[in-house]
Short mmCIF file of C-alpha atoms and ligand atoms in Angstrom, two decimals:
data_model
loop_
_atom_site.label_atom_id
_atom_site.label_comp_id
_atom_site.label_asym_id
_atom_site.label_seq_id
_atom_site.Cartn_x
_atom_site.Cartn_y
_atom_site.Cartn_z
CA MET K 3 -17.05 30.39 0.39
CA SER K 4 -14.87 33.22 -1.20
CA ASP K 5 -11.25 32.98 -1.75
CA ALA K 6 -9.97 35.23 1.35
CA ALA K 7 -12.31 33.98 3.42
CA PRO K 8 -10.41 33.19 6.80
CA LEU K 9 -8.94 29.16 6.59
CA PRO K 10 -10.00 26.79 9.63
CA LEU K 11 -7.12 26.80 11.88
CA PRO K 12 -3.98 28.51 11.89
CA VAL K 13 -1.58 28.83 8.52
CA ALA K 14 2.04 30.27 8.85
CA ARG K 15 3.19 31.44 5.35
CA SER K 16 6.58 32.76 6.46
CA ILE K 17 9.87 30.86 8.95
CA ALA K 18 9.36 33.79 10.95
CA SER K 19 5.35 33.15 12.09
CA LEU K 20 6.18 29.66 11.71
CA ARG K 21 9.16 29.83 14.50
CA GLN K 22 7.09 31.97 16.60
CA THR K 23 3.82 29.62 17.06
CA VAL K 24 6.10 26.32 17.67
CA GLY K 25 8.62 28.11 19.53
CA ASP K 26 6.17 29.15 22.36
CA TRP K 27 4.87 25.22 21.92
CA ARG K 28 9.05 24.67 22.79
CA ALA K 29 9.43 26.67 25.42
CA ASN K 30 5.98 25.58 27.34
CA GLY K 31 7.45 21.64 26.52
CA LEU K 32 5.17 20.82 24.32
CA ARG K 33 6.49 17.20 22.11
CA ILE K 34 5.94 18.47 18.32
CA GLY K 35 5.06 16.14 15.57
CA PHE K 36 5.02 17.13 11.76
CA VAL K 37 3.76 15.75 8.63
CA PRO K 38 5.50 17.40 5.67
CA THR K 39 3.16 16.93 2.02
CA MET K 40 2.65 18.20 -1.23
CA GLY K 41 -1.60 18.46 -0.88
CA ALA K 42 -3.86 17.37 -2.50
CA LEU K 43 -4.55 15.59 0.37
CA HIS K 44 -6.09 12.15 0.77
CA ALA K 45 -6.61 9.36 3.78
CA GLY K 46 -2.90 7.98 3.50
CA HIS K 47 -1.97 11.51 4.37
CA LEU K 48 -4.29 11.79 6.77
CA SER K 49 -3.22 8.40 8.85
CA LEU K 50 0.17 10.42 8.78
CA VAL K 51 -1.66 13.12 10.70
CA GLU K 52 -3.23 10.77 13.48
CA MET K 53 -0.12 8.84 14.03
CA ALA K 54 1.83 12.16 14.39
CA ARG K 55 -1.31 13.28 16.99
CA ALA K 56 -1.06 10.30 18.42
CA ARG K 57 2.87 10.63 19.52
CA ALA K 58 3.07 14.43 19.65
CA ASP K 59 0.86 17.04 21.59
CA ARG K 60 1.39 19.30 18.96
CA VAL K 61 0.95 18.60 14.92
CA VAL K 62 2.53 20.11 12.49
CA VAL K 63 1.43 19.81 8.59
CA SER K 64 2.70 21.24 5.83
CA ILE K 65 1.62 21.85 2.35
CA PHE K 66 4.63 22.80 -0.34
CA VAL K 67 5.06 21.76 -3.96
CA ASN K 68 9.06 21.69 -3.91
CA PRO K 69 9.92 22.67 -7.05
CA THR K 70 13.33 21.07 -6.43
CA GLN K 71 12.28 17.83 -6.72
CA PHE K 72 10.41 17.63 -10.60
CA GLY K 73 12.29 17.14 -13.41
CA PRO K 74 12.28 19.40 -16.18
CA SER K 75 9.66 17.50 -18.16
CA GLU K 76 7.60 16.37 -15.02
CA ASP K 77 4.36 17.74 -13.54
CA PHE K 78 5.00 20.24 -11.27
CA SER K 79 3.13 23.16 -13.10
CA LYS K 80 0.16 20.56 -13.50
CA TYR K 81 0.07 19.26 -9.61
CA PRO K 82 -2.99 19.70 -7.65
CA ARG K 83 -3.34 22.73 -5.57
CA GLN K 84 -6.89 22.13 -3.18
CA GLU K 85 -5.69 24.55 -0.48
CA ARG K 86 -9.29 25.76 1.04
CA ALA K 87 -10.06 22.05 0.81
CA ASP K 88 -6.69 19.95 2.36
CA ALA K 89 -7.05 23.14 5.01
CA ALA K 90 -10.90 21.57 5.82
CA ARG K 91 -9.41 17.98 6.49
CA LEU K 92 -6.65 18.95 8.25
CA ALA K 93 -8.67 21.32 10.78
CA ALA K 94 -10.89 18.01 10.90
CA PHE K 95 -7.79 16.05 11.82
CA GLY K 96 -7.24 18.02 15.02
CA VAL K 97 -3.99 20.03 13.03
CA ASP K 98 -2.70 22.70 15.28
CA VAL K 99 -1.24 24.85 12.35
CA LEU K 100 -0.97 24.92 8.54
CA TYR K 101 2.62 25.72 7.13
CA ALA K 102 2.31 26.50 3.61
CA PRO K 103 5.59 29.02 3.02
CA THR K 104 5.37 30.36 -0.98
CA VAL K 105 8.14 28.88 -3.09
CA ASP K 106 10.66 32.44 -2.45
CA GLU K 107 9.94 31.53 1.08
CA MET K 108 12.15 28.56 0.73
CA TYR K 109 14.47 29.59 -2.17
CA PRO K 110 14.97 33.29 -2.02
CA ALA K 111 16.83 34.90 -4.70
CA GLY K 112 20.54 33.71 -4.25
CA ALA K 113 19.96 30.54 -2.54
CA THR K 114 22.54 27.37 -3.92
CA THR K 115 23.06 25.05 -0.96
CA ALA K 116 21.55 21.69 -1.89
CA VAL K 117 21.85 17.99 0.41
CA THR K 118 22.47 14.96 -1.61
CA VAL K 119 22.31 11.73 -0.24
CA GLY K 120 24.64 8.82 -1.39
CA GLY K 121 23.91 5.16 -1.93
CA VAL K 122 20.08 4.79 -1.15
CA THR K 123 19.26 7.20 -4.15
CA ASP K 124 21.60 5.17 -6.41
CA ARG K 125 18.90 2.87 -8.14
CA LEU K 126 15.11 2.95 -9.09
CA GLU K 127 13.88 6.57 -8.33
CA GLY K 128 17.36 7.64 -8.54
CA VAL K 129 17.42 6.71 -12.05
CA CYS K 130 14.16 7.72 -13.65
CA ARG K 131 14.31 10.49 -11.92
CA PRO K 132 18.24 12.49 -11.83
CA GLY K 133 18.14 14.69 -9.35
CA HIS K 134 14.96 14.08 -7.55
CA PHE K 135 15.95 12.89 -4.13
CA SER K 136 18.45 15.89 -3.86
CA GLY K 137 15.65 18.07 -4.24
CA VAL K 138 14.17 15.88 -1.74
CA ALA K 139 16.72 15.96 1.20
CA THR K 140 17.44 19.68 0.48
CA VAL K 141 13.05 20.61 0.76
CA VAL K 142 12.81 18.01 3.94
CA THR K 143 16.14 19.36 5.67
CA LYS K 144 14.78 22.91 4.92
CA LEU K 145 11.58 21.91 6.67
CA LEU K 146 13.42 19.98 9.48
CA ASN K 147 15.01 23.34 10.24
CA GLN K 148 12.21 25.61 10.07
CA VAL K 149 9.94 23.39 11.99
CA ARG K 150 12.10 22.15 14.47
CA PRO K 151 10.36 18.55 15.18
CA ASP K 152 10.26 15.92 17.64
CA LEU K 153 9.31 14.04 15.25
CA ALA K 154 8.32 13.73 11.41
CA VAL K 155 5.95 10.79 9.93
CA PHE K 156 7.10 9.74 6.47
CA GLY K 157 4.52 7.35 4.43
CA GLU K 158 6.19 4.00 3.07
CA LYS K 159 4.70 4.34 -0.21
CA ASP K 160 7.37 6.17 -1.39
CA TYR K 161 9.95 3.54 0.30
CA GLN K 162 13.23 5.05 -1.02
CA GLN K 163 12.41 8.83 -0.03
CA LEU K 164 11.61 7.42 3.70
CA LEU K 165 15.23 5.65 3.57
CA VAL K 166 16.88 8.28 1.76
CA VAL K 167 15.41 10.62 4.87
CA ARG K 168 16.67 8.21 7.02
CA ARG K 169 20.38 8.15 5.88
CA MET K 170 20.63 12.29 5.72
CA VAL K 171 18.56 12.41 9.14
CA ALA K 172 21.66 10.30 10.74
CA ASP K 173 24.77 11.19 8.68
CA LEU K 174 23.73 15.23 9.41
CA ASP K 175 23.02 13.93 13.46
CA LEU K 176 19.94 16.03 12.98
CA ALA K 177 17.26 15.17 16.04
CA VAL K 178 14.64 13.98 14.75
CA ASP K 179 12.48 10.64 15.13
CA ILE K 180 11.67 9.37 11.33
CA VAL K 181 8.83 7.11 11.70
CA PRO K 182 7.18 5.83 9.11
CA GLY K 183 3.64 5.07 8.18
CA PRO K 184 2.65 2.49 6.73
CA THR K 185 0.54 2.73 2.77
CA VAL K 186 -3.59 2.84 2.46
CA ARG K 187 -4.62 2.24 -0.26
CA GLU K 188 -8.42 1.91 -2.21
CA ALA K 189 -10.28 -1.07 -1.86
CA ASP K 190 -8.84 -2.82 -4.88
CA GLY K 191 -4.96 -2.44 -3.23
CA LEU K 192 -4.46 0.78 -5.30
CA ALA K 193 -2.35 2.94 -3.53
CA MET K 194 -3.95 6.19 -2.43
CA SER K 195 -1.67 9.00 -4.06
CA SER K 196 -2.69 12.51 -5.60
CA ARG K 197 -1.37 11.72 -9.26
CA ASN K 198 -4.71 9.02 -8.79
CA ALA K 199 -6.58 12.06 -9.96
CA TYR K 200 -4.21 12.34 -13.34
CA LEU K 201 -6.14 8.87 -13.79
CA SER K 202 -9.06 8.33 -16.23
CA SER K 203 -11.59 5.87 -15.32
CA GLU K 204 -10.19 3.17 -18.13
CA ASP K 205 -6.43 3.99 -16.82
CA ARG K 206 -7.64 3.86 -12.97
CA ALA K 207 -9.58 0.43 -14.12
CA VAL K 208 -6.01 -0.41 -15.86
CA ALA K 209 -4.13 0.63 -12.55
CA ALA K 210 -5.76 -2.14 -10.24
CA ALA K 211 -3.34 -4.96 -11.55
CA LEU K 212 -0.38 -2.98 -10.11
CA PRO K 213 -0.56 -3.93 -6.17
CA ALA K 214 -2.38 -7.27 -7.57
CA THR K 215 0.92 -7.47 -9.29
CA LEU K 216 2.96 -6.66 -6.28
CA SER K 217 1.20 -9.37 -4.09
CA PHE K 218 1.34 -11.70 -6.26
CA VAL K 219 4.80 -11.87 -7.17
CA ALA K 220 5.61 -11.08 -3.46
CA SER K 221 3.48 -14.03 -2.50
CA GLN K 222 5.66 -16.60 -4.72
CA LEU K 223 9.52 -14.61 -3.78
CA ARG K 224 7.98 -15.38 -0.27
CA GLY K 225 8.25 -19.13 -1.04
CA GLY K 226 12.34 -18.25 -1.72
CA LEU K 227 11.93 -18.57 -5.73
CA ASP K 228 14.49 -16.66 -7.63
CA ALA K 229 13.22 -13.28 -8.23
CA ALA K 230 14.71 -13.30 -11.87
CA PRO K 231 12.06 -15.20 -13.70
CA LEU K 232 8.74 -14.07 -11.44
CA LEU K 233 10.19 -10.38 -12.03
CA GLU K 234 9.94 -10.75 -15.96
CA ALA K 235 6.54 -12.72 -14.97
CA GLY K 236 5.22 -9.31 -13.10
CA ARG K 237 6.39 -6.92 -15.80
CA THR K 238 4.23 -8.89 -18.79
CA ARG K 239 1.49 -9.30 -16.80
CA LEU K 240 1.47 -5.40 -16.22
CA LEU K 241 2.04 -5.02 -20.03
CA LYS K 242 -0.93 -7.12 -20.70
CA ALA K 243 -2.86 -5.21 -18.09
CA GLY K 244 -2.73 -2.08 -19.84
CA PHE K 245 0.40 -0.50 -18.76
CA SER K 246 2.37 1.37 -21.23
CA GLU K 247 5.59 0.98 -19.62
CA VAL K 248 6.49 -0.70 -16.57
CA GLN K 249 9.85 1.40 -15.94
CA TYR K 250 11.60 -1.54 -12.84
CA LEU K 251 9.63 -4.13 -10.87
CA ASP K 252 12.62 -4.68 -8.26
CA LEU K 253 13.24 -6.81 -5.43
CA ALA K 254 15.53 -5.04 -2.88
CA ASP K 255 17.12 -4.94 0.38
CA ALA K 256 14.48 -3.95 2.73
CA GLU K 257 17.32 -1.24 4.06
CA THR K 258 19.79 -0.69 1.58
CA LEU K 259 18.16 -1.25 -1.43
CA ALA K 260 20.79 -3.36 -3.42
CA PRO K 261 19.27 -5.81 -5.27
CA LEU K 262 18.44 -9.46 -4.47
CA ASP K 263 18.37 -12.66 -6.53
CA ARG K 264 15.89 -13.90 -3.75
CA ALA K 265 14.30 -13.26 -0.66
CA ASP K 266 16.86 -14.60 1.65
CA ARG K 267 16.38 -11.59 4.14
CA PRO K 268 14.68 -8.39 4.62
CA ALA K 269 13.74 -7.24 1.39
CA ARG K 270 11.25 -4.61 -0.24
CA LEU K 271 9.80 -5.34 -4.01
CA LEU K 272 9.32 -1.86 -5.67
CA VAL K 273 7.28 -0.83 -8.98
CA ALA K 274 7.10 2.64 -11.11
CA ALA K 275 5.32 2.25 -14.12
CA LYS K 276 3.09 3.90 -16.33
CA VAL K 277 -0.77 3.75 -17.15
CA GLY K 278 -1.36 6.53 -20.02
CA ALA K 279 0.95 9.30 -18.88
CA THR K 280 0.54 8.56 -15.53
CA ARG K 281 3.62 7.82 -13.68
CA LEU K 282 2.52 5.25 -10.59
CA ILE K 283 4.54 4.04 -7.82
CA ASP K 284 4.24 1.60 -5.38
CA ASN K 285 5.49 -0.96 -3.08
CA VAL K 286 5.66 -4.34 -0.42
CA ALA K 287 7.55 -5.83 2.25
CA VAL K 288 8.68 -9.77 1.41
P1 AMP M 314 3.12 13.43 -1.08
O1 AMP M 314 2.20 14.96 -0.67
O2 AMP M 314 3.11 12.74 -2.01
O3 AMP M 314 4.44 13.82 -1.00
O4 AMP M 314 3.26 12.72 0.39
C1 AMP M 314 3.31 13.29 1.61
C2 AMP M 314 3.40 12.54 2.55
O5 AMP M 314 2.22 11.20 2.51
C3 AMP M 314 4.49 11.36 2.58
O6 AMP M 314 5.20 10.63 3.59
C4 AMP M 314 4.28 9.71 1.33
O7 AMP M 314 4.80 8.86 1.42
C5 AMP M 314 2.71 10.16 1.90
N1 AMP M 314 1.59 9.00 1.38
C6 AMP M 314 1.39 9.53 0.47
N2 AMP M 314 0.76 8.57 0.07
C7 AMP M 314 0.50 7.77 0.97
C8 AMP M 314 -0.06 6.45 0.64
N3 AMP M 314 -1.17 6.30 0.01
N4 AMP M 314 -0.48 5.93 2.48
C9 AMP M 314 0.27 6.12 3.25
N5 AMP M 314 1.03 7.53 3.29
C10 AMP M 314 1.02 8.33 1.87
#
């Protein structure tokens, strides 16, 4: 099929055409669900689409590789882009419109406003990726204002991002329900991610140690043991398995992400580690 062939579902490239479509639905009293993504869709994304479909009359999925959430030395330019294959999957999952704006549409010349969320952004990804969450919060605010959905589904795979979005929606009085979606995993436990496409077969074998280590450490933490030695043992296990760097392996309060010495309240175990040049993140409930 040539690049000029139409995509198998309606596509909005501009805010104006998106608003036309969604405005008509809203005028008819339909409930609108939204799943924001950066594309290179996998079964994790599609599980969020199914959640939105079960809760809404119409579903909008966005694909936008947001430049402002990538650091200068990160993978923005090489991030996988495969719109035609993504559109086919979204059509098969009954998505009503694909919203795929251009960078110029999202950030016209002269735009200078950003959204900054405090507190929950102070640690973990907020430290490893300075500016990342401001980019996320700004684009999510814009997308929510553009789509104006009744509900939006976000994956627990990006647990800190989910908390950032929840905080922002509460603080800015945005009229949208944020629905969390569980992490979808490969058969060996590796969390599905568009970035898994970067892994060589050797790196892919090493990557399986990430979910294995998380579930091992989480099971020990559930016994009420002190976190520090367990986290240290987990880091060592990842390095022995072939990870080149463990940026963090931390136990945190499930709501605030404040560090915890033991799992004496609802907690989350979160990890970021590099295998070769690829940075992977994951987390589990404790
Ligand atoms: P991304 O395209 O990576 O920006 O992700 C778009 C949405 O899909 C975010 O809400 C992610 O948390 C979610 N997501 C990514 N990977 C998974 C997964 N393996 N399972 C469930 N949701 C996911």
